[in-house]
Amino acid sequence: MYDLIIIGAGVTGASIARRLSRYKLDILVLEKENDVSMGASKANSAIVHGGYAEPHHELRGRICYEGRKEFKKLDEELNFGFLENGSLVLAFSEEDEKELEKLMAMGLENGLDDLEIIDQKKLREIEPNVSDEATSALYCNGAGVCSPYEYVIALMENAIANGTDLKLESRVTNIEKNDDVFTVITENGDKYEGKYVINASGLEGARVSQMITQTDFTIHPRSGEYLLMQKGTGSRTKQVLFQTPSPKSKGILVTRTYHNNLLLGPDAIDEEEIDRGTHIERLAEIYDLAQKSVKDGVINLKEFIRSFTGLRPASSTGDFIIENTKTNGFINVVGIQSPGITSSPAIAKIVEGILKDIGLKLEDDPSYNPHRDPIIKYKELEDFNKVIKKVDLHLGNPERLVCRCEQVSEKTIRDAMNRGLPCNSFDSIKRRTRAGMGFCQGSFCRSRVIEVMEDELGHKVKSDRFDSEHSGITRVNKADINKFIKTLEKESKI
């Protein structure tokens, strides 16, 4: 029997698992997908938010900054990729400037000490490519960007190294409680017993909660679409550039990713059904709005490589839900939308406190090791003419370049597969190593990656079952974008 069963291996479940793996506990994490970080945790803005965008009366407003302050140390321990490059909320009118004052007041109430409103002169000093139309900005020095899926992978790798069990492809179908013992049943027919259960199941949060306790909230998907440009384009902006927020969104942003791609988005649409596709009309509006933030030429659609949609698990309460329920020992940690990644270290601490208060004994494990070596580190690409010979090396040579665009070696792929966290698909390697994330989006390296995987595993990879390219999801691609560019050029001549 487990001391604790965590349902969901997104950023929330992984943060809780890693936090509690420092104690002498038997912990199990159940994840319905074939990998960790498969929901909102992998498809988002990747921003480590300042902590000024939500009011203090909301839980997410009170804990965002507390979470943000942990990221430097977490990155030092786990090596997932964090860049503290700062953020700017841009004002273009007197109305916008009033909004900056409101955000500033919320930030101060939330405890921020690195927040200021700056004028045009300072704005252009720290962000040369900002739009000439911007009149002022709210500057948060300590905000930044991270690699979100690498963060979750690092959390779970470290939790597993410290004794946590993980079961993938284990969707929970029922939960029972008898004599203070929970029985969690999966669609595979497996049954697991635990003293406490944490519901961190994202979009399925209400469904899972209803299995075992009174549930007075709903969870619905709020979709946001993004455009991603090729590597190297991100250096055109120094900070994360926001526009003044709307009631649903922090505003269209222009930012570099941790790995130096330019990222635009998201919009925010409340959905009734899950739709992970992208739509040219929505992306066109994002592109149009994003251009407002920067000088002409910063955003070039000819550098587009991918569109994607993130689905945020928005709760009917409008806030995070973190509570021991009426079924004592069953703890809901749901409705964790933005700023969920930033808040995740603080969320884990809250859950730890709840468990302690309701009777879980927390005894330090002297063998706990908080360190996790990186799979990859940020790098600028080498001149291809210098590395081209490595592409033609044979399978089994550690230095062989399996992916040309991101220059990923066979050694790196094999390392990713031998860390205690299963890799069952091409996409799982993609998230760990960046193979397939470059300009050709895997058209060259996909078969080569799978070749290495099958050699390492000793059996065929059922990649078609899992990978996004074979999932039936309809995404706007390069051909669609090129057609859109031609339409824009034609309209500009009329």
Tab-separated table of C-alpha atoms in Angstrom:
chain	number	residue	atom	x	y	z
A	1	MET	CA	0.000	0.000	0.000
A	2	TYR	CA	1.178	3.488	-0.872
A	3	ASP	CA	1.286	6.398	1.518
A	4	LEU	CA	0.205	8.692	-1.302
A	5	ILE	CA	-1.301	8.294	-4.775
A	6	ILE	CA	-1.067	11.292	-7.127
A	7	ILE	CA	-3.372	11.350	-10.152
A	8	GLY	CA	-1.774	13.313	-12.986
A	9	ALA	CA	1.827	13.855	-14.082
A	10	GLY	CA	1.614	17.402	-15.341
A	11	VAL	CA	3.454	20.234	-13.651
A	12	THR	CA	1.208	20.097	-10.570
A	13	GLY	CA	1.443	16.364	-9.937
A	14	ALA	CA	5.146	16.277	-10.772
A	15	SER	CA	5.907	19.202	-8.441
A	16	ILE	CA	4.042	17.535	-5.583
A	17	ALA	CA	5.748	14.197	-6.217
A	18	ARG	CA	9.194	15.746	-6.277
A	19	ARG	CA	8.545	17.872	-3.198
A	20	LEU	CA	7.335	14.880	-1.154
A	21	SER	CA	10.029	12.499	-2.411
A	22	ARG	CA	12.356	14.082	0.173
A	23	TYR	CA	10.462	12.190	2.880
A	24	LYS	CA	10.257	8.521	3.797
A	25	LEU	CA	7.066	7.930	1.824
A	26	ASP	CA	5.864	5.402	-0.718
A	27	ILE	CA	4.468	7.533	-3.544
A	28	LEU	CA	2.710	6.490	-6.742
A	29	VAL	CA	1.905	8.779	-9.680
A	30	LEU	CA	-0.752	7.665	-12.188
A	31	GLU	CA	-0.824	9.322	-15.616
A	32	LYS	CA	-3.371	8.569	-18.339
A	33	GLU	CA	-1.066	9.509	-21.229
A	34	ASN	CA	2.059	7.726	-22.474
A	35	ASP	CA	4.375	10.404	-21.086
A	36	VAL	CA	4.466	13.123	-18.461
A	37	SER	CA	3.664	16.774	-19.284
A	38	MET	CA	1.130	15.884	-21.966
A	39	GLY	CA	-1.583	18.429	-21.172
A	40	ALA	CA	-1.445	22.144	-20.401
A	41	SER	CA	2.065	21.702	-19.001
A	42	LYS	CA	3.647	21.240	-22.424
A	43	ALA	CA	1.596	23.640	-24.538
A	44	ASN	CA	1.693	27.079	-22.965
A	45	SER	CA	3.534	30.402	-23.022
A	46	ALA	CA	6.428	29.005	-20.923
A	47	ILE	CA	6.503	32.214	-18.903
A	48	VAL	CA	7.676	32.367	-15.302
A	49	HIS	CA	5.265	35.160	-14.441
A	50	GLY	CA	6.014	38.126	-12.231
A	51	GLY	CA	3.019	37.770	-9.916
A	52	TYR	CA	1.179	41.045	-10.591
A	53	ALA	CA	-1.586	39.902	-12.958
A	54	GLU	CA	-3.922	38.295	-10.393
A	55	PRO	CA	-5.463	40.082	-7.385
A	56	HIS	CA	-4.428	39.269	-3.824
A	57	HIS	CA	-7.867	37.944	-2.871
A	58	GLU	CA	-7.308	35.057	-5.307
A	59	LEU	CA	-5.101	32.188	-4.219
A	60	ARG	CA	-3.213	32.283	-7.516
A	61	GLY	CA	-2.466	35.966	-6.886
A	62	ARG	CA	-1.043	35.267	-3.443
A	63	ILE	CA	1.224	32.367	-4.409
A	64	CYS	CA	2.539	33.206	-7.896
A	65	TYR	CA	5.442	35.312	-6.608
A	66	GLU	CA	6.207	32.733	-3.916
A	67	GLY	CA	6.564	30.137	-6.649
A	68	ARG	CA	8.574	32.406	-8.918
A	69	LYS	CA	11.212	32.974	-6.226
A	70	GLU	CA	11.966	29.225	-6.223
A	71	PHE	CA	12.873	28.912	-9.896
A	72	LYS	CA	16.552	29.841	-9.726
A	73	LYS	CA	17.232	27.227	-7.084
A	74	LEU	CA	15.082	24.644	-8.844
A	75	ASP	CA	16.980	25.172	-12.089
A	76	GLU	CA	20.310	24.878	-10.266
A	77	GLU	CA	19.173	21.534	-8.863
A	78	LEU	CA	17.262	20.118	-11.833
A	79	ASN	CA	18.822	21.745	-14.929
A	80	PHE	CA	15.636	22.167	-16.958
A	81	GLY	CA	16.290	25.606	-18.438
A	82	PHE	CA	15.270	28.920	-16.868
A	83	LEU	CA	16.132	32.416	-18.090
A	84	GLU	CA	15.375	35.438	-15.886
A	85	ASN	CA	15.066	37.999	-18.673
A	86	GLY	CA	12.263	40.182	-17.277
A	87	SER	CA	8.846	41.130	-18.594
A	88	LEU	CA	7.170	44.294	-19.885
A	89	VAL	CA	3.468	45.104	-20.055
A	90	LEU	CA	3.207	47.742	-22.756
A	91	ALA	CA	0.912	50.747	-22.730
A	92	PHE	CA	-0.194	52.482	-25.936
A	93	SER	CA	-2.783	54.916	-24.533
A	94	GLU	CA	-3.898	56.719	-21.395
A	95	GLU	CA	-6.369	53.891	-20.761
A	96	ASP	CA	-3.532	51.362	-20.959
A	97	GLU	CA	-1.461	53.444	-18.550
A	98	LYS	CA	-4.303	53.324	-16.017
A	99	GLU	CA	-4.265	49.558	-16.379
A	100	LEU	CA	-0.529	49.522	-15.615
A	101	GLU	CA	-1.246	51.380	-12.378
A	102	LYS	CA	-3.781	48.706	-11.409
A	103	LEU	CA	-1.316	45.915	-12.192
A	104	MET	CA	1.392	47.710	-10.234
A	105	ALA	CA	-0.903	47.976	-7.201
A	106	MET	CA	-1.778	44.270	-7.395
A	107	GLY	CA	1.882	43.363	-7.671
A	108	LEU	CA	2.810	45.375	-4.601
A	109	GLU	CA	-0.061	43.834	-2.644
A	110	ASN	CA	1.197	40.405	-3.715
A	111	GLY	CA	4.620	41.213	-2.257
A	112	LEU	CA	6.698	41.945	-5.377
A	113	ASP	CA	9.831	43.997	-4.846
A	114	ASP	CA	11.104	44.179	-8.454
A	115	LEU	CA	8.281	46.031	-10.167
A	116	GLU	CA	8.213	49.556	-11.655
A	117	ILE	CA	6.479	51.609	-14.300
A	118	ILE	CA	9.037	52.948	-16.774
A	119	ASP	CA	8.834	55.747	-19.325
A	120	GLN	CA	9.561	55.697	-23.039
A	121	LYS	CA	13.250	56.471	-22.615
A	122	LYS	CA	14.034	53.593	-20.266
A	123	LEU	CA	11.705	51.272	-22.196
A	124	ARG	CA	13.726	51.776	-25.372
A	125	GLU	CA	17.004	51.402	-23.524
A	126	ILE	CA	16.145	47.944	-22.245
A	127	GLU	CA	14.068	46.819	-25.266
A	128	PRO	CA	15.397	48.371	-28.510
A	129	ASN	CA	12.921	46.562	-30.766
A	130	VAL	CA	9.791	47.650	-28.896
A	131	SER	CA	7.148	49.433	-30.958
A	132	ASP	CA	7.541	53.187	-31.446
A	133	GLU	CA	3.885	53.485	-30.423
A	134	ALA	CA	4.467	52.184	-26.872
A	135	THR	CA	4.266	55.064	-24.374
A	136	SER	CA	5.321	53.307	-21.144
A	137	ALA	CA	5.510	49.860	-19.565
A	138	LEU	CA	5.249	47.898	-16.351
A	139	TYR	CA	8.669	46.298	-15.879
A	140	CYS	CA	9.180	43.188	-13.754
A	141	ASN	CA	12.876	42.421	-13.556
A	142	GLY	CA	12.606	38.897	-12.143
A	143	ALA	CA	10.082	37.379	-14.547
A	144	GLY	CA	11.404	35.047	-17.217
A	145	VAL	CA	10.970	32.020	-19.423
A	146	CYS	CA	11.553	28.314	-18.926
A	147	SER	CA	11.278	25.117	-20.914
A	148	PRO	CA	7.991	23.848	-19.436
A	149	TYR	CA	7.999	20.222	-20.588
A	150	GLU	CA	11.679	19.882	-19.645
A	151	TYR	CA	10.742	21.260	-16.215
A	152	VAL	CA	8.095	18.561	-15.698
A	153	ILE	CA	10.379	15.842	-17.046
A	154	ALA	CA	13.129	16.979	-14.663
A	155	LEU	CA	10.739	17.000	-11.698
A	156	MET	CA	9.546	13.468	-12.426
A	157	GLU	CA	13.011	12.102	-13.184
A	158	ASN	CA	14.198	13.414	-9.830
A	159	ALA	CA	11.125	12.106	-7.993
A	160	ILE	CA	11.652	8.666	-9.545
A	161	ALA	CA	15.347	8.722	-8.649
A	162	ASN	CA	14.236	9.362	-5.064
A	163	GLY	CA	11.892	6.382	-4.975
A	164	THR	CA	8.610	7.539	-6.522
A	165	ASP	CA	6.718	5.049	-8.714
A	166	LEU	CA	5.135	6.163	-11.999
A	167	LYS	CA	2.543	4.291	-14.044
A	168	LEU	CA	1.846	5.680	-17.524
A	169	GLU	CA	-1.236	4.896	-19.635
A	170	SER	CA	-3.187	4.503	-16.407
A	171	ARG	CA	-6.364	6.557	-16.663
A	172	VAL	CA	-8.295	6.491	-13.403
A	173	THR	CA	-11.853	5.176	-13.757
A	174	ASN	CA	-12.962	4.793	-10.135
A	175	ILE	CA	-11.940	5.606	-6.568
A	176	GLU	CA	-13.258	3.942	-3.423
A	177	LYS	CA	-12.580	4.460	0.262
A	178	ASN	CA	-12.968	1.822	2.984
A	179	ASP	CA	-11.581	1.962	6.528
A	180	ASP	CA	-9.431	5.013	5.733
A	181	VAL	CA	-7.848	3.268	2.750
A	182	PHE	CA	-8.390	4.498	-0.805
A	183	THR	CA	-8.529	2.087	-3.736
A	184	VAL	CA	-7.785	3.711	-7.083
A	185	ILE	CA	-8.805	1.713	-10.152
A	186	THR	CA	-7.502	2.338	-13.678
A	187	GLU	CA	-8.946	1.528	-17.082
A	188	ASN	CA	-6.426	-1.312	-17.305
A	189	GLY	CA	-8.173	-2.983	-14.367
A	190	ASP	CA	-5.231	-2.328	-12.039
A	191	LYS	CA	-6.000	-1.457	-8.430
A	192	TYR	CA	-3.771	0.572	-6.136
A	193	GLU	CA	-4.278	1.223	-2.441
A	194	GLY	CA	-3.193	4.398	-0.697
A	195	LYS	CA	-3.683	6.315	2.539
A	196	TYR	CA	-4.080	9.652	0.745
A	197	VAL	CA	-4.973	10.653	-2.823
A	198	ILE	CA	-4.054	13.872	-4.647
A	199	ASN	CA	-6.216	14.809	-7.625
A	200	ALA	CA	-3.964	16.765	-10.011
A	201	SER	CA	-5.623	15.560	-13.193
A	202	GLY	CA	-5.940	18.841	-15.095
A	203	LEU	CA	-8.879	18.890	-17.477
A	204	GLU	CA	-10.239	15.731	-15.832
A	205	GLY	CA	-10.156	17.317	-12.389
A	206	ALA	CA	-13.930	17.515	-11.885
A	207	ARG	CA	-14.525	14.038	-13.336
A	208	VAL	CA	-12.017	12.457	-10.978
A	209	SER	CA	-13.286	14.440	-7.997
A	210	GLN	CA	-16.869	13.283	-8.619
A	211	MET	CA	-15.766	9.647	-8.270
A	212	ILE	CA	-15.221	9.970	-4.537
A	213	THR	CA	-16.474	13.262	-3.076
A	214	GLN	CA	-18.982	16.089	-3.281
A	215	THR	CA	-17.882	18.323	-6.141
A	216	ASP	CA	-19.293	21.824	-6.530
A	217	PHE	CA	-17.123	23.033	-9.404
A	218	THR	CA	-16.618	22.299	-13.076
A	219	ILE	CA	-13.517	22.331	-15.257
A	220	HIS	CA	-13.654	23.429	-18.877
A	221	PRO	CA	-10.945	23.846	-21.528
A	222	ARG	CA	-9.828	27.379	-22.361
A	223	SER	CA	-7.853	27.207	-25.561
A	224	GLY	CA	-5.037	29.469	-26.642
A	225	GLU	CA	-3.261	29.259	-29.986
A	226	TYR	CA	0.386	30.102	-30.731
A	227	LEU	CA	2.772	30.701	-33.618
A	228	LEU	CA	6.362	29.523	-33.212
A	229	MET	CA	9.269	30.786	-35.327
A	230	GLN	CA	12.576	29.097	-36.077
A	231	LYS	CA	15.506	29.018	-33.679
A	232	GLY	CA	17.529	32.213	-33.463
A	233	THR	CA	14.564	34.533	-33.967
A	234	GLY	CA	13.971	34.897	-30.222
A	235	SER	CA	17.005	37.118	-29.707
A	236	ARG	CA	15.168	39.995	-31.383
A	237	THR	CA	13.393	40.652	-28.095
A	238	LYS	CA	15.143	40.818	-24.744
A	239	GLN	CA	12.141	40.744	-22.386
A	240	VAL	CA	8.759	39.036	-22.463
A	241	LEU	CA	6.464	41.590	-24.113
A	242	PHE	CA	2.835	41.651	-22.996
A	243	GLN	CA	0.004	43.927	-24.001
A	244	THR	CA	-2.505	45.055	-21.384
A	245	PRO	CA	-4.619	42.073	-20.297
A	246	SER	CA	-8.248	41.170	-20.888
A	247	PRO	CA	-10.573	39.466	-18.365
A	248	LYS	CA	-9.608	36.037	-19.802
A	249	SER	CA	-6.009	36.504	-20.917
A	250	LYS	CA	-2.812	38.273	-19.889
A	251	GLY	CA	-2.750	39.684	-23.406
A	252	ILE	CA	-1.053	38.678	-26.642
A	253	LEU	CA	2.662	38.289	-26.008
A	254	VAL	CA	5.821	38.360	-28.049
A	255	THR	CA	8.669	36.515	-26.399
A	256	ARG	CA	11.697	34.382	-26.913
A	257	THR	CA	11.490	30.815	-25.732
A	258	TYR	CA	14.252	29.434	-23.545
A	259	HIS	CA	15.786	27.831	-26.653
A	260	ASN	CA	15.614	31.129	-28.604
A	261	ASN	CA	12.559	30.747	-30.818
A	262	LEU	CA	10.194	33.700	-31.199
A	263	LEU	CA	6.736	32.838	-29.804
A	264	LEU	CA	3.478	34.726	-30.421
A	265	GLY	CA	0.160	34.233	-28.627
A	266	PRO	CA	-2.061	33.148	-27.060
A	267	ASP	CA	-5.649	34.144	-27.571
A	268	ALA	CA	-8.216	32.766	-25.106
A	269	ILE	CA	-11.405	30.974	-26.123
A	270	ASP	CA	-13.622	29.049	-23.711
A	271	GLU	CA	-14.488	25.736	-25.325
A	272	GLU	CA	-17.226	23.202	-24.700
A	273	GLU	CA	-15.218	20.354	-26.214
A	274	ILE	CA	-11.508	19.660	-26.413
A	275	ASP	CA	-9.980	20.918	-29.665
A	276	ARG	CA	-6.187	20.788	-29.967
A	277	GLY	CA	-6.178	21.969	-33.562
A	278	THR	CA	-5.156	25.419	-34.774
A	279	HIS	CA	-7.098	27.740	-37.046
A	280	ILE	CA	-5.798	30.205	-39.601
A	281	GLU	CA	-8.334	32.906	-38.633
A	282	ARG	CA	-7.262	32.852	-34.979
A	283	LEU	CA	-3.564	32.733	-35.819
A	284	ALA	CA	-3.985	35.614	-38.268
A	285	GLU	CA	-5.505	37.742	-35.501
A	286	ILE	CA	-2.684	36.803	-33.108
A	287	TYR	CA	-0.113	37.717	-35.763
A	288	ASP	CA	-1.830	41.050	-36.367
A	289	LEU	CA	-2.056	41.900	-32.655
A	290	ALA	CA	1.506	40.766	-31.895
A	291	GLN	CA	2.939	43.181	-34.461
A	292	LYS	CA	1.616	46.046	-32.345
A	293	SER	CA	4.292	45.318	-29.710
A	294	VAL	CA	7.419	45.442	-31.862
A	295	LYS	CA	9.099	47.294	-34.701
A	296	ASP	CA	8.498	46.287	-38.309
A	297	GLY	CA	10.577	43.295	-39.370
A	298	VAL	CA	10.878	41.664	-35.944
A	299	ILE	CA	8.133	39.177	-36.820
A	300	ASN	CA	8.588	37.437	-40.160
A	301	LEU	CA	6.020	34.773	-41.038
A	302	LYS	CA	8.465	33.216	-43.484
A	303	GLU	CA	10.346	31.992	-40.386
A	304	PHE	CA	7.259	30.190	-39.057
A	305	ILE	CA	7.792	26.500	-38.207
A	306	ARG	CA	4.821	25.394	-36.102
A	307	SER	CA	1.465	26.311	-34.626
A	308	PHE	CA	0.003	24.706	-31.532
A	309	THR	CA	-2.862	25.000	-29.071
A	310	GLY	CA	-2.703	24.936	-25.295
A	311	LEU	CA	-5.762	23.936	-23.273
A	312	ARG	CA	-5.927	25.535	-19.844
A	313	PRO	CA	-8.073	23.723	-17.231
A	314	ALA	CA	-10.223	26.687	-16.193
A	315	SER	CA	-12.421	26.143	-13.150
A	316	SER	CA	-15.907	27.556	-12.616
A	317	THR	CA	-14.531	29.290	-9.506
A	318	GLY	CA	-12.072	31.322	-11.589
A	319	ASP	CA	-9.241	30.404	-9.220
A	320	PHE	CA	-6.984	27.543	-8.171
A	321	ILE	CA	-8.754	24.896	-6.074
A	322	ILE	CA	-6.408	23.375	-3.480
A	323	GLU	CA	-8.219	21.701	-0.599
A	324	ASN	CA	-8.787	18.636	1.499
A	325	THR	CA	-12.296	17.588	0.473
A	326	LYS	CA	-15.261	16.320	2.479
A	327	THR	CA	-13.850	12.862	1.797
A	328	ASN	CA	-10.958	13.307	4.208
A	329	GLY	CA	-7.586	12.484	2.683
A	330	PHE	CA	-8.741	13.093	-0.893
A	331	ILE	CA	-7.167	16.417	-1.878
A	332	ASN	CA	-8.186	18.369	-4.949
A	333	VAL	CA	-5.462	20.385	-6.681
A	334	VAL	CA	-7.351	21.467	-9.776
A	335	GLY	CA	-8.225	24.476	-11.883
A	336	ILE	CA	-4.488	25.120	-12.153
A	337	GLN	CA	-4.365	27.370	-15.194
A	338	SER	CA	-2.093	30.404	-15.586
A	339	PRO	CA	0.104	31.080	-13.638
A	340	GLY	CA	0.245	27.361	-12.860
A	341	ILE	CA	3.833	26.684	-13.879
A	342	THR	CA	5.128	29.674	-11.929
A	343	SER	CA	3.033	28.761	-8.889
A	344	SER	CA	3.894	25.057	-8.949
A	345	PRO	CA	6.612	25.131	-6.241
A	346	ALA	CA	4.249	27.022	-3.919
A	347	ILE	CA	1.363	24.672	-4.744
A	348	ALA	CA	3.509	21.690	-3.742
A	349	LYS	CA	4.279	23.355	-0.400
A	350	ILE	CA	0.575	24.008	0.241
A	351	VAL	CA	-0.259	20.363	-0.430
A	352	GLU	CA	2.577	19.274	1.843
A	353	GLY	CA	1.078	21.430	4.603
A	354	ILE	CA	-2.423	20.002	4.102
A	355	LEU	CA	-1.118	16.436	4.290
A	356	LYS	CA	0.816	17.211	7.444
A	357	ASP	CA	-2.246	18.837	9.041
A	358	ILE	CA	-4.463	15.814	8.364
A	359	GLY	CA	-2.039	13.282	9.761
A	360	LEU	CA	0.569	12.207	7.235
A	361	LYS	CA	3.885	11.703	9.000
A	362	LEU	CA	6.697	13.481	7.158
A	363	GLU	CA	10.108	12.103	8.099
A	364	ASP	CA	13.160	13.343	6.199
A	365	ASP	CA	14.848	10.743	4.015
A	366	PRO	CA	18.638	11.108	4.495
A	367	SER	CA	19.242	9.582	1.056
A	368	TYR	CA	17.231	12.259	-0.754
A	369	ASN	CA	19.192	13.793	-3.633
A	370	PRO	CA	17.744	17.012	-5.107
A	371	HIS	CA	20.143	17.026	-8.078
A	372	ARG	CA	19.326	15.940	-11.618
A	373	ASP	CA	21.838	16.175	-14.468
A	374	PRO	CA	20.651	17.880	-17.665
A	375	ILE	CA	19.861	15.935	-20.817
A	376	ILE	CA	20.587	19.020	-22.902
A	377	LYS	CA	21.767	22.543	-22.223
A	378	TYR	CA	21.022	25.700	-24.167
A	379	LYS	CA	23.332	25.989	-27.134
A	380	GLU	CA	23.811	28.049	-30.263
A	381	LEU	CA	23.926	25.869	-33.349
A	382	GLU	CA	27.337	25.244	-34.909
A	383	ASP	CA	28.096	26.045	-38.511
A	384	PHE	CA	26.523	23.129	-40.349
A	385	ASN	CA	29.520	22.759	-42.657
A	386	LYS	CA	31.612	21.921	-39.597
A	387	VAL	CA	29.349	19.136	-38.362
A	388	ILE	CA	27.909	17.727	-41.593
A	389	LYS	CA	30.172	14.650	-41.535
A	390	LYS	CA	28.660	13.584	-38.223
A	391	VAL	CA	25.291	13.108	-39.950
A	392	ASP	CA	26.665	10.220	-42.011
A	393	LEU	CA	28.119	8.236	-39.106
A	394	HIS	CA	26.595	4.804	-38.545
A	395	LEU	CA	24.107	3.701	-35.884
A	396	GLY	CA	25.975	2.959	-32.677
A	397	ASN	CA	28.377	5.894	-32.898
A	398	PRO	CA	27.623	8.196	-29.939
A	399	GLU	CA	28.704	11.295	-31.874
A	400	ARG	CA	26.402	10.682	-34.859
A	401	LEU	CA	24.052	13.613	-35.447
A	402	VAL	CA	20.578	12.126	-35.586
A	403	CYS	CA	18.861	15.508	-35.918
A	404	ARG	CA	20.458	18.034	-38.270
A	405	CYS	CA	18.345	21.086	-37.456
A	406	GLU	CA	18.914	21.000	-33.680
A	407	GLN	CA	22.211	19.056	-33.910
A	408	VAL	CA	21.181	16.278	-31.516
A	409	SER	CA	23.566	13.344	-31.140
A	410	GLU	CA	22.796	9.669	-30.725
A	411	LYS	CA	24.472	9.820	-27.303
A	412	THR	CA	21.936	12.422	-26.144
A	413	ILE	CA	18.980	10.304	-27.248
A	414	ARG	CA	20.296	7.219	-25.482
A	415	ASP	CA	20.911	9.255	-22.328
A	416	ALA	CA	17.301	10.492	-22.378
A	417	MET	CA	16.070	6.902	-22.543
A	418	ASN	CA	17.991	5.716	-19.500
A	419	ARG	CA	16.803	7.936	-16.667
A	420	GLY	CA	14.015	5.885	-15.125
A	421	LEU	CA	11.273	7.755	-16.986
A	422	PRO	CA	10.013	5.717	-19.959
A	423	CYS	CA	10.280	7.080	-23.500
A	424	ASN	CA	7.653	5.389	-25.664
A	425	SER	CA	7.379	7.607	-28.717
A	426	PHE	CA	9.207	9.953	-31.043
A	427	ASP	CA	7.499	12.894	-29.327
A	428	SER	CA	8.844	11.817	-25.940
A	429	ILE	CA	12.396	12.065	-27.324
A	430	LYS	CA	11.513	15.340	-29.005
A	431	ARG	CA	10.541	16.919	-25.683
A	432	ARG	CA	13.724	15.720	-23.963
A	433	THR	CA	16.336	16.384	-26.637
A	434	ARG	CA	14.754	18.820	-29.173
A	435	ALA	CA	15.255	16.309	-31.986
A	436	GLY	CA	12.461	17.173	-34.423
A	437	MET	CA	11.917	20.702	-33.109
A	438	GLY	CA	13.956	22.444	-35.774
A	439	PHE	CA	13.125	23.948	-39.142
A	440	CYS	CA	12.156	20.674	-40.854
A	441	GLN	CA	10.026	19.588	-37.864
A	442	GLY	CA	11.291	16.009	-37.907
A	443	SER	CA	10.960	15.204	-41.602
A	444	PHE	CA	14.653	14.246	-41.686
A	445	CYS	CA	15.274	12.837	-38.219
A	446	ARG	CA	12.021	11.107	-37.268
A	447	SER	CA	12.947	7.708	-38.727
A	448	ARG	CA	16.514	8.050	-37.446
A	449	VAL	CA	15.342	8.798	-33.894
A	450	ILE	CA	13.027	5.796	-33.949
A	451	GLU	CA	15.912	3.663	-35.238
A	452	VAL	CA	17.988	4.602	-32.176
A	453	MET	CA	15.015	4.059	-29.867
A	454	GLU	CA	14.342	0.590	-31.220
A	455	ASP	CA	18.013	-0.323	-30.945
A	456	GLU	CA	17.994	0.849	-27.314
A	457	LEU	CA	14.666	-0.774	-26.410
A	458	GLY	CA	15.077	-3.999	-28.366
A	459	HIS	CA	11.575	-3.786	-29.836
A	460	LYS	CA	9.429	-1.767	-32.240
A	461	VAL	CA	8.212	1.685	-31.196
A	462	LYS	CA	4.462	2.129	-31.575
A	463	SER	CA	5.016	5.718	-32.487
A	464	ASP	CA	2.040	6.122	-34.792
A	465	ARG	CA	-0.240	5.514	-31.826
A	466	PHE	CA	1.052	8.424	-29.805
A	467	ASP	CA	2.797	11.098	-31.824
A	468	SER	CA	1.104	14.369	-32.699
A	469	GLU	CA	1.798	13.936	-36.410
A	470	HIS	CA	-0.432	10.851	-36.399
A	471	SER	CA	-3.001	11.994	-33.842
A	472	GLY	CA	-5.583	13.391	-36.236
A	473	ILE	CA	-5.088	16.905	-34.849
A	474	THR	CA	-5.387	19.510	-37.604
A	475	ARG	CA	-2.755	22.220	-37.282
A	476	VAL	CA	-2.004	25.195	-39.487
A	477	ASN	CA	1.274	24.365	-41.244
A	478	LYS	CA	3.883	26.126	-43.364
A	479	ALA	CA	1.831	25.737	-46.546
A	480	ASP	CA	-1.158	27.380	-44.859
A	481	ILE	CA	1.023	30.225	-43.565
A	482	ASN	CA	2.612	30.771	-46.992
A	483	LYS	CA	-0.853	30.978	-48.521
A	484	PHE	CA	-1.808	33.489	-45.856
A	485	ILE	CA	1.315	35.569	-46.596
A	486	LYS	CA	0.416	35.715	-50.280
A	487	THR	CA	-3.097	36.851	-49.364
A	488	LEU	CA	-1.649	39.628	-47.205
A	489	GLU	CA	0.716	40.712	-49.969
A	490	LYS	CA	-2.114	40.718	-52.493
A	491	GLU	CA	-4.333	42.812	-50.176
A	492	SER	CA	-1.540	45.309	-49.568
A	493	LYS	CA	-1.312	45.960	-53.325
A	494	ILE	CA	-5.027	46.609	-53.729
